[in-house]
Amino acid sequence: MIRNRSLRLLFFGIGLAAVFVLTGMNVYSLFQLRESTIEAAYDHKRNQLDDFTNHVRYRFFQPFRGIRKLDIGYLQNFREKHGHFPNNFMEVMAQADKDSIFGDIYYAPDSPDPCLDPQAPLYRYHPSQERFYPVQGAVELVCDGMGLARSRMRVLIDDYRWNNKSTFDTHRSMTLSMIDPDRRKVSGHLTFLIDREYLIRDVLEPGLRDKFGDSSESGVAVWLVDYMQEEILAGSDQNLQYSRDLQIDLRQRFPDLLDNWVLHASMVDSPTILASNASLRRNLIVMVMALLALIGAFAFIYVTSRKERELIQRQSGFLANITHELKTPLSAMQAAGENLSDGRVRDPERIRTYGEHIYNETLRLRKMIDKLLDIARQDAGQTLVQRTVCDPGPLLEEVVDTHSNHLDSLGFRLNVSIPEKRPFIRVDSDHITTMLDNLIDNAVKYSNGQKQIDLELQQDDGDLMFKVRDTGIGIPAKQQKRIFEKFYRVEDAMTARTKGHGLGLSIVDHLVRLNGGTVEVESAPGTGTTFTLRFPIDTSEQADVPTPESALSAQTGRYATQG
Ligand code: ADP
């Protein structure tokens, strides 16, 4: 038994642990899923930012692509020979000039350096003539960019493979160095002034708005910052206040261009993330509920199996006892019968005692057998119910008649209260008798020397009540719920000394329900117990089968059996 029990506990523990581990794994995967959804949303935004910067790069790098196809050595020779660049080069310049991102375009040969030598020539592109013409006073516009480009080219020139290289002077100018890769020589520099206002107002801001739009829909707010100047230049959502307090989730530079500028992005209540959070919440709630249901089911199985185990234990104890108890009255009867039959007992008083003995033992045996039969029928679901409308008064009187002599002999005082006017009920009268018999038997068994029993009929709203009250040992509140269970007995010394098998109240409970009623117990240890059988009043007003005793009921009032 103990082995079985620990095995059961072990499996129960394993089952519970498995449930927790599985739930833990599920919660983990749910969080992972949410993380990956958020990660995917971030990736998507990152790609969008990349797209956006690539789009800007594309505009800036247009001239480079045009020049890349040209032979810089040839261009230089052509210029030296004709005093101007060939047409294919000038087409590239015309195209760049058309793009409003760029302002004026300047050209300076690599040496002499116009930024160091005021006499050195600097040329400006004239769109109307599509030619470069010398210009004065523009040195400060181009020198920053050109200075940077020259120092960069000094480092790069030896292993640079392309025929041009760009350098950005923050956001004011873009300088393109023209390289002759065969001779490893820079031939000159083209400086494109950048129209900053146009770039911000007409390219970046509308671009950001087009791409990211309303942040509550796109789930992201993007803004352009000049981090050197600590200035916010443009934003994707007009309705949003851009400030330093906005959380920055992503950063994106314009690689190789507009060095001081950076795009900041903040994920604001993205619908994807909100949906993912909501789904996580939903899943967690479902999981917690499923877990609770599972734990509940486990607990239920555990409790019911424990109860069943107890029941089986009590049942086997009962079988052992009952066989012994059935034998006891039989032996007593056998001995008394033997004494009477062999004619040795002649004294009439002793004969009467033997007769009484046999009668009492037969009663006891009969009661025991009746109980067993009741239980057997109850278990098989075969209890016969014949409900008829009847007067409860005579029913109670009949029970009183059956018990009064016996109670008298035990010294019990029986108070019976039956009101003159009482309603009818629809019950099986045999069942009422059995229930009252059991309750009276218990009142006697657990009286503990307090020999008073009250039997009452009372009306309460739509119900009629039979009350059986004793002043005996009482039942602790905790155990009151369980006394109606089969084989259950209160664990105390008095009960242990009293014969019984915990069947009487289970029979009462079963029968009362079969008759559409309820049974209640009110009790306090040391004070006594009242059992109440409650049945709905029958409103058809007439008894189906009038019992002969009903004629007597009108005279019945308070009734006492003195011990
Ligand atoms: P039993 O054969 O043990 O009396 P019952 O089913 O009739 O079985 O009663 C179940 C238990 O309820 C009893 O063992 C006893 O502990 C308790 N009990 C029943 N009736 C009374 C009562 N009138 N006073 C005190 N305890 C009672």
Short mmCIF file of C-alpha atoms in Angstrom, two decimals, residues 122-542:
data_model
loop_
_atom_site.label_atom_id
_atom_site.label_comp_id
_atom_site.label_asym_id
_atom_site.label_seq_id
_atom_site.Cartn_x
_atom_site.Cartn_y
_atom_site.Cartn_z
CA LEU A 122 39.82 78.28 -60.39
CA TYR A 123 37.00 77.67 -62.89
CA ARG A 124 33.23 77.82 -62.55
CA TYR A 125 30.77 75.95 -64.73
CA HIS A 126 28.50 78.16 -66.84
CA PRO A 127 25.35 76.22 -67.73
CA SER A 128 24.37 78.54 -70.58
CA GLN A 129 27.68 77.98 -72.41
CA GLU A 130 28.31 74.54 -70.99
CA ARG A 131 31.91 75.50 -70.34
CA PHE A 132 34.18 76.22 -67.33
CA TYR A 133 35.37 79.81 -67.06
CA PRO A 134 37.96 81.25 -64.66
CA VAL A 135 36.47 82.86 -61.59
CA GLN A 136 37.74 85.05 -58.75
CA GLY A 137 36.66 85.20 -55.11
CA ALA A 138 35.21 81.72 -54.81
CA VAL A 139 38.22 80.27 -53.02
CA GLU A 140 36.55 80.06 -49.59
CA LEU A 141 33.56 78.23 -51.09
CA VAL A 142 35.64 75.38 -52.40
CA CYS A 143 38.80 75.28 -50.32
CA ASP A 144 37.54 73.31 -47.34
CA GLY A 145 36.35 70.48 -49.55
CA MET A 146 39.29 70.67 -51.88
CA GLY A 147 41.75 70.72 -48.97
CA LEU A 148 40.18 67.56 -47.56
CA ALA A 149 40.15 65.93 -50.98
CA ARG A 150 43.84 66.66 -51.58
CA SER A 151 45.00 65.29 -48.25
CA ARG A 152 42.84 62.19 -48.74
CA MET A 153 44.15 61.60 -52.25
CA ARG A 154 47.71 61.79 -51.03
CA VAL A 155 47.05 58.76 -48.92
CA LEU A 156 44.95 56.87 -51.46
CA ILE A 157 46.50 57.54 -54.84
CA ASP A 158 49.01 54.67 -54.91
CA ASP A 159 46.50 51.90 -54.89
CA TYR A 160 43.34 53.62 -56.01
CA ARG A 161 41.75 51.81 -58.95
CA TRP A 162 38.95 54.14 -60.03
CA ASN A 163 39.12 57.33 -61.97
CA ASN A 164 37.41 59.48 -59.37
CA LYS A 165 36.90 59.78 -55.65
CA SER A 166 34.50 61.95 -53.72
CA THR A 167 35.03 63.85 -50.51
CA PHE A 168 32.33 65.66 -48.58
CA ASP A 169 32.97 68.85 -46.73
CA THR A 170 30.23 68.10 -44.18
CA HIS A 171 27.12 69.27 -46.01
CA ARG A 172 28.39 72.32 -47.84
CA SER A 173 30.27 70.85 -50.74
CA MET A 174 31.13 67.65 -52.49
CA THR A 175 34.57 67.46 -54.11
CA LEU A 176 35.27 64.89 -56.75
CA SER A 177 38.93 64.19 -57.46
CA MET A 178 39.63 63.20 -61.08
CA ILE A 179 42.27 60.48 -61.15
CA ASP A 180 44.26 59.05 -63.99
CA PRO A 181 44.63 55.48 -62.63
CA ASP A 182 47.30 54.53 -65.23
CA ARG A 183 49.65 57.29 -64.20
CA ARG A 184 48.57 57.29 -60.57
CA LYS A 185 47.97 60.97 -60.79
CA VAL A 186 45.23 63.36 -59.76
CA SER A 187 44.56 65.70 -62.61
CA GLY A 188 42.04 68.02 -61.01
CA HIS A 189 39.15 68.55 -58.63
CA LEU A 190 35.49 69.29 -59.28
CA THR A 191 33.66 70.91 -56.40
CA PHE A 192 29.85 70.74 -56.36
CA LEU A 193 28.35 73.15 -53.88
CA ILE A 194 25.42 71.59 -52.07
CA ASP A 195 22.13 73.51 -51.78
CA ARG A 196 21.56 72.71 -48.11
CA GLU A 197 18.11 74.28 -47.88
CA TYR A 198 16.88 72.45 -50.95
CA LEU A 199 18.39 69.19 -49.73
CA ILE A 200 16.61 69.41 -46.37
CA ARG A 201 13.25 70.94 -47.38
CA ASP A 202 12.75 69.36 -50.79
CA VAL A 203 14.59 66.09 -50.65
CA LEU A 204 15.06 64.75 -47.15
CA GLU A 205 11.92 65.94 -45.39
CA PRO A 206 9.42 64.91 -48.10
CA GLY A 207 11.40 61.71 -48.56
CA LEU A 208 11.12 60.89 -44.86
CA ARG A 209 7.43 61.69 -44.85
CA ASP A 210 6.79 59.56 -47.93
CA LYS A 211 8.73 56.66 -46.60
CA PHE A 212 7.67 56.61 -42.93
CA GLY A 213 4.63 58.91 -42.74
CA ASP A 214 2.33 58.98 -39.73
CA SER A 215 4.24 57.31 -36.91
CA SER A 216 1.09 55.79 -35.37
CA GLU A 217 0.56 53.87 -38.61
CA SER A 218 4.13 53.09 -39.60
CA GLY A 219 5.21 52.48 -36.01
CA VAL A 220 8.36 54.53 -36.42
CA ALA A 221 9.36 58.18 -36.20
CA VAL A 222 12.52 59.19 -38.06
CA TRP A 223 14.28 62.51 -37.76
CA LEU A 224 17.44 63.99 -39.17
CA VAL A 225 19.96 65.48 -36.76
CA ASP A 226 23.06 67.54 -37.32
CA TYR A 227 24.92 66.19 -34.33
CA MET A 228 27.73 68.76 -34.54
CA GLN A 229 25.24 71.60 -34.38
CA GLU A 230 22.83 69.64 -32.14
CA GLU A 231 20.08 70.66 -34.50
CA ILE A 232 17.05 68.71 -35.68
CA LEU A 233 16.80 69.31 -39.42
CA ALA A 234 13.77 67.32 -40.55
CA GLY A 235 11.31 64.72 -39.31
CA SER A 236 9.02 62.10 -40.79
CA ASP A 237 5.94 62.93 -38.71
CA GLN A 238 4.82 66.56 -38.68
CA ASN A 239 2.63 66.02 -35.64
CA LEU A 240 5.45 64.74 -33.48
CA GLN A 241 7.54 66.96 -31.22
CA TYR A 242 11.13 65.95 -31.80
CA SER A 243 13.30 66.35 -28.77
CA ARG A 244 16.29 64.82 -27.06
CA ASP A 245 13.92 62.88 -24.80
CA LEU A 246 12.65 60.73 -27.63
CA GLN A 247 14.07 57.27 -27.29
CA ILE A 248 16.42 56.38 -30.14
CA ASP A 249 16.03 52.76 -31.25
CA LEU A 250 17.95 52.92 -34.53
CA ARG A 251 20.65 55.17 -35.97
CA GLN A 252 21.54 55.49 -39.60
CA ARG A 253 24.35 57.55 -41.14
CA PHE A 254 24.66 58.55 -44.79
CA PRO A 255 27.79 56.48 -45.47
CA ASP A 256 30.55 58.55 -47.14
CA LEU A 257 28.35 61.58 -47.41
CA LEU A 258 26.88 64.36 -45.27
CA ASP A 259 29.21 63.36 -42.44
CA ASN A 260 27.61 65.37 -39.64
CA TRP A 261 24.13 64.20 -40.33
CA VAL A 262 22.51 61.18 -38.81
CA LEU A 263 19.03 59.73 -39.00
CA HIS A 264 17.49 58.73 -35.69
CA ALA A 265 14.53 56.38 -35.52
CA SER A 266 12.22 55.65 -32.63
CA MET A 267 9.81 52.73 -32.64
CA VAL A 268 6.57 54.25 -31.39
CA ASP A 269 3.78 51.85 -30.52
CA SER A 270 4.17 50.03 -33.77
CA PRO A 271 0.95 48.23 -34.70
CA THR A 272 3.02 45.09 -35.29
CA ILE A 273 4.58 45.33 -31.83
CA LEU A 274 1.23 46.21 -30.23
CA ALA A 275 -0.36 43.22 -31.96
CA SER A 276 2.52 41.03 -30.89
CA ASN A 277 2.19 42.24 -27.26
CA ALA A 278 -1.55 41.67 -27.34
CA SER A 279 -1.07 38.19 -28.76
CA LEU A 280 1.56 37.46 -26.09
CA ARG A 281 -0.85 38.62 -23.40
CA ARG A 282 -3.66 36.53 -24.86
CA ASN A 283 -1.47 33.47 -25.11
CA LEU A 284 -0.19 33.92 -21.57
CA ILE A 285 -3.72 34.24 -20.23
CA VAL A 286 -4.83 31.12 -22.10
CA MET A 287 -1.76 29.28 -20.88
CA VAL A 288 -2.25 30.33 -17.26
CA MET A 289 -5.88 29.27 -17.47
CA ALA A 290 -4.93 25.95 -19.04
CA LEU A 291 -2.27 25.50 -16.36
CA LEU A 292 -4.75 26.27 -13.59
CA ALA A 293 -7.26 23.89 -15.15
CA LEU A 294 -4.59 21.22 -15.38
CA ILE A 295 -3.45 21.75 -11.79
CA GLY A 296 -7.12 21.75 -10.76
CA ALA A 297 -7.63 18.48 -12.64
CA PHE A 298 -4.53 17.01 -11.00
CA ALA A 299 -5.70 18.13 -7.58
CA PHE A 300 -9.17 16.78 -8.28
CA ILE A 301 -7.77 13.41 -9.35
CA TYR A 302 -5.51 13.38 -6.32
CA VAL A 303 -8.30 14.22 -3.88
CA THR A 304 -10.81 11.80 -5.42
CA SER A 305 -8.27 9.00 -5.56
CA ARG A 306 -7.40 9.68 -1.92
CA LYS A 307 -11.07 9.59 -1.02
CA GLU A 308 -11.54 6.38 -2.94
CA ARG A 309 -8.57 4.89 -1.18
CA GLU A 310 -10.05 5.87 2.17
CA LEU A 311 -13.39 4.44 1.12
CA ILE A 312 -11.82 1.14 0.11
CA GLN A 313 -9.97 1.02 3.42
CA ARG A 314 -13.14 1.74 5.35
CA GLN A 315 -15.08 -0.75 3.24
CA SER A 316 -12.65 -3.56 3.96
CA GLY A 317 -12.70 -2.64 7.69
CA PHE A 318 -16.47 -2.68 7.51
CA LEU A 319 -16.59 -6.16 5.96
CA ALA A 320 -14.36 -7.53 8.69
CA ASN A 321 -16.51 -5.94 11.42
CA ILE A 322 -19.89 -6.72 10.01
CA THR A 323 -19.23 -10.45 9.71
CA HIS A 324 -18.16 -10.39 13.34
CA GLU A 325 -21.22 -8.36 14.34
CA LEU A 326 -23.61 -10.57 12.47
CA LYS A 327 -22.21 -13.53 14.33
CA THR A 328 -22.61 -11.93 17.80
CA PRO A 329 -26.43 -11.72 17.89
CA LEU A 330 -26.62 -15.13 16.24
CA SER A 331 -24.45 -16.67 18.98
CA ALA A 332 -26.53 -14.95 21.69
CA MET A 333 -29.74 -16.18 20.08
CA GLN A 334 -28.30 -19.62 19.61
CA ALA A 335 -27.33 -19.87 23.30
CA ALA A 336 -30.72 -18.54 24.52
CA GLY A 337 -32.60 -20.84 22.10
CA GLU A 338 -30.53 -23.81 23.23
CA ASN A 339 -31.30 -23.14 26.88
CA LEU A 340 -34.98 -22.83 26.14
CA SER A 341 -35.19 -25.84 23.83
CA ASP A 342 -33.55 -28.36 26.14
CA GLY A 343 -36.21 -27.55 28.79
CA ARG A 344 -33.71 -26.90 31.54
CA VAL A 345 -34.99 -23.37 32.12
CA ARG A 346 -38.30 -23.54 33.83
CA ASP A 347 -38.45 -20.26 35.73
CA PRO A 348 -41.02 -18.10 33.85
CA GLU A 349 -39.07 -14.92 34.60
CA ARG A 350 -35.90 -16.41 33.07
CA ILE A 351 -37.87 -17.75 30.11
CA ARG A 352 -39.22 -14.23 29.56
CA THR A 353 -35.69 -12.79 29.78
CA TYR A 354 -34.41 -15.32 27.25
CA GLY A 355 -37.36 -14.52 24.99
CA GLU A 356 -36.70 -10.80 25.31
CA HIS A 357 -33.05 -11.42 24.60
CA ILE A 358 -33.82 -13.35 21.46
CA TYR A 359 -36.32 -10.69 20.39
CA ASN A 360 -33.83 -7.84 20.93
CA GLU A 361 -31.04 -9.66 19.15
CA THR A 362 -33.37 -10.44 16.23
CA LEU A 363 -34.26 -6.76 16.07
CA ARG A 364 -30.60 -5.84 16.06
CA LEU A 365 -29.87 -8.37 13.36
CA ARG A 366 -32.80 -7.23 11.33
CA LYS A 367 -31.73 -3.59 11.57
CA MET A 368 -28.26 -4.52 10.48
CA ILE A 369 -29.52 -6.56 7.55
CA ASP A 370 -31.97 -3.80 6.58
CA LYS A 371 -29.13 -1.31 6.54
CA LEU A 372 -27.02 -3.61 4.41
CA LEU A 373 -29.88 -4.10 2.00
CA ASP A 374 -30.48 -0.35 1.84
CA ILE A 375 -26.82 0.23 1.06
CA ALA A 376 -26.76 -2.56 -1.52
CA ARG A 377 -29.81 -1.09 -3.26
CA GLN A 378 -28.31 2.40 -3.02
CA ASP A 379 -25.06 1.20 -4.61
CA ALA A 380 -26.91 -0.61 -7.36
CA GLY A 381 -29.14 2.41 -7.92
CA GLN A 382 -32.14 0.20 -7.32
CA THR A 383 -33.78 1.86 -4.34
CA LEU A 384 -37.53 1.65 -4.89
CA VAL A 385 -39.31 4.97 -4.56
CA GLN A 386 -43.06 5.17 -4.24
CA ARG A 387 -43.88 8.75 -3.54
CA THR A 388 -47.40 9.56 -2.52
CA VAL A 389 -48.95 12.66 -1.06
CA CYS A 390 -49.25 12.05 2.64
CA ASP A 391 -49.76 13.67 5.99
CA PRO A 392 -46.43 13.84 7.86
CA GLY A 393 -48.06 13.81 11.33
CA PRO A 394 -49.13 10.16 11.38
CA LEU A 395 -45.81 9.21 9.81
CA LEU A 396 -43.95 10.71 12.73
CA GLU A 397 -46.38 9.20 15.23
CA GLU A 398 -45.81 5.76 13.78
CA VAL A 399 -42.08 6.16 14.22
CA VAL A 400 -42.61 7.39 17.79
CA ASP A 401 -44.75 4.34 18.51
CA THR A 402 -42.08 2.02 17.22
CA HIS A 403 -39.37 3.59 19.35
CA SER A 404 -41.16 4.73 22.49
CA ASN A 405 -41.01 1.45 24.42
CA HIS A 406 -37.38 0.92 23.64
CA LEU A 407 -36.47 4.54 24.47
CA ASP A 408 -38.52 4.29 27.60
CA SER A 409 -36.62 1.24 28.68
CA LEU A 410 -33.35 3.10 28.12
CA GLY A 411 -34.58 5.99 30.25
CA PHE A 412 -34.90 8.55 27.41
CA ARG A 413 -37.30 11.43 27.61
CA LEU A 414 -38.92 11.91 24.19
CA ASN A 415 -40.58 15.22 23.36
CA VAL A 416 -42.73 15.09 20.26
CA SER A 417 -44.22 18.19 18.72
CA ILE A 418 -46.71 17.84 15.88
CA PRO A 419 -48.76 20.93 14.95
CA GLU A 420 -52.44 20.42 14.46
CA LYS A 421 -52.51 22.14 11.11
CA ARG A 422 -49.80 20.90 8.85
CA PRO A 423 -49.29 20.65 5.13
CA PHE A 424 -48.93 17.45 3.09
CA ILE A 425 -45.77 16.30 1.46
CA ARG A 426 -45.05 13.95 -1.46
CA VAL A 427 -42.70 11.27 -0.19
CA ASP A 428 -42.17 7.55 0.13
CA SER A 429 -43.44 6.95 3.67
CA ASP A 430 -41.20 3.89 4.16
CA HIS A 431 -38.21 6.06 3.38
CA ILE A 432 -39.29 8.67 5.93
CA THR A 433 -39.52 5.91 8.51
CA THR A 434 -36.07 4.59 7.64
CA MET A 435 -34.56 8.09 7.82
CA LEU A 436 -36.17 8.89 11.17
CA ASP A 437 -35.20 5.47 12.53
CA ASN A 438 -31.59 6.11 11.65
CA LEU A 439 -31.59 9.60 13.13
CA ILE A 440 -33.25 8.42 16.37
CA ASP A 441 -30.81 5.51 16.62
CA ASN A 442 -27.93 7.97 16.32
CA ALA A 443 -29.48 10.34 18.89
CA VAL A 444 -29.51 7.39 21.29
CA LYS A 445 -26.04 6.11 20.38
CA TYR A 446 -24.33 9.48 20.72
CA SER A 447 -26.35 10.75 23.70
CA ASN A 448 -23.47 10.37 26.14
CA GLY A 449 -25.86 10.11 29.09
CA GLN A 450 -27.95 13.14 28.10
CA LYS A 451 -31.20 11.26 27.69
CA GLN A 452 -33.44 13.65 25.90
CA ILE A 453 -34.63 13.56 22.30
CA ASP A 454 -36.96 16.07 20.63
CA LEU A 455 -38.91 15.16 17.52
CA GLU A 456 -40.64 18.06 15.81
CA LEU A 457 -42.67 18.79 12.74
CA GLN A 458 -42.34 22.39 11.58
CA GLN A 459 -43.35 24.43 8.60
CA ASP A 460 -40.92 26.90 7.06
CA ASP A 461 -42.09 28.87 4.01
CA GLY A 462 -42.72 26.27 1.33
CA ASP A 463 -41.10 23.43 3.25
CA LEU A 464 -42.06 20.95 5.88
CA MET A 465 -39.34 19.92 8.31
CA PHE A 466 -38.80 16.87 10.49
CA LYS A 467 -36.38 17.75 13.30
CA VAL A 468 -34.54 15.21 15.41
CA ARG A 469 -32.71 16.93 18.27
CA ASP A 470 -30.48 15.42 20.91
CA THR A 471 -28.34 16.85 23.68
CA GLY A 472 -25.52 14.39 23.12
CA ILE A 473 -21.86 14.68 22.22
CA GLY A 474 -22.36 16.86 19.15
CA ILE A 475 -20.24 16.93 15.97
CA PRO A 476 -17.25 19.24 15.36
CA ALA A 477 -17.96 21.77 12.58
CA LYS A 478 -15.10 20.48 10.41
CA GLN A 479 -16.52 16.98 10.27
CA GLN A 480 -20.16 17.93 9.74
CA LYS A 481 -19.65 18.00 5.97
CA ARG A 482 -18.30 14.47 5.89
CA ILE A 483 -20.67 12.56 8.15
CA PHE A 484 -22.99 11.85 5.20
CA GLU A 485 -20.21 10.02 3.33
CA LYS A 486 -20.44 6.26 3.25
CA PHE A 487 -18.42 4.61 6.07
CA TYR A 488 -17.38 7.96 7.53
CA ARG A 489 -17.28 8.14 11.31
CA VAL A 490 -16.14 11.05 13.46
CA GLU A 491 -12.79 10.26 14.98
CA ASP A 492 -13.25 10.56 18.73
CA ALA A 493 -13.16 8.22 21.69
CA MET A 494 -16.92 8.20 22.20
CA THR A 495 -17.65 7.24 18.58
CA ALA A 496 -14.92 4.62 18.69
CA ARG A 497 -16.66 3.03 21.69
CA THR A 498 -20.02 3.12 19.94
CA LYS A 499 -21.02 0.43 17.51
CA GLY A 500 -21.61 1.64 14.01
CA HIS A 501 -20.28 1.56 10.48
CA GLY A 502 -20.89 5.03 9.12
CA LEU A 503 -23.80 3.91 6.95
CA GLY A 504 -26.89 5.39 8.64
CA LEU A 505 -26.43 9.01 7.54
CA SER A 506 -25.34 8.03 4.04
CA ILE A 507 -28.64 6.16 3.73
CA VAL A 508 -30.49 9.23 5.07
CA ASP A 509 -28.71 11.47 2.58
CA HIS A 510 -29.51 9.15 -0.29
CA LEU A 511 -33.16 8.69 0.60
CA VAL A 512 -33.84 12.35 1.34
CA ARG A 513 -32.62 13.26 -2.13
CA LEU A 514 -34.68 10.52 -3.75
CA ASN A 515 -37.69 12.14 -2.09
CA GLY A 516 -36.89 15.64 -3.34
CA GLY A 517 -35.73 16.89 0.06
CA THR A 518 -32.54 17.90 1.86
CA VAL A 519 -30.91 17.05 5.13
CA GLU A 520 -29.17 19.64 7.34
CA VAL A 521 -27.17 19.29 10.49
CA GLU A 522 -26.70 21.83 13.27
CA SER A 523 -24.36 20.75 15.97
CA ALA A 524 -21.85 21.86 18.55
CA PRO A 525 -19.59 19.48 20.48
CA GLY A 526 -20.90 18.94 23.99
CA THR A 527 -24.21 20.66 23.33
CA GLY A 528 -26.05 18.33 21.01
CA THR A 529 -27.12 17.83 17.45
CA THR A 530 -30.21 18.64 15.40
CA PHE A 531 -30.84 16.93 12.10
CA THR A 532 -33.47 18.51 9.85
CA LEU A 533 -35.14 16.69 6.99
CA ARG A 534 -36.73 19.25 4.72
CA PHE A 535 -39.33 18.48 2.02
CA PRO A 536 -41.26 20.79 -0.25
CA ILE A 537 -44.92 21.13 0.69
CA ASP A 538 -47.31 19.51 -1.74
CA THR A 539 -49.85 22.04 -2.91
CA SER A 540 -52.31 19.60 -4.45
CA GLU A 541 -53.94 19.75 -1.00
CA GLN A 542 -55.12 16.18 -0.94
#
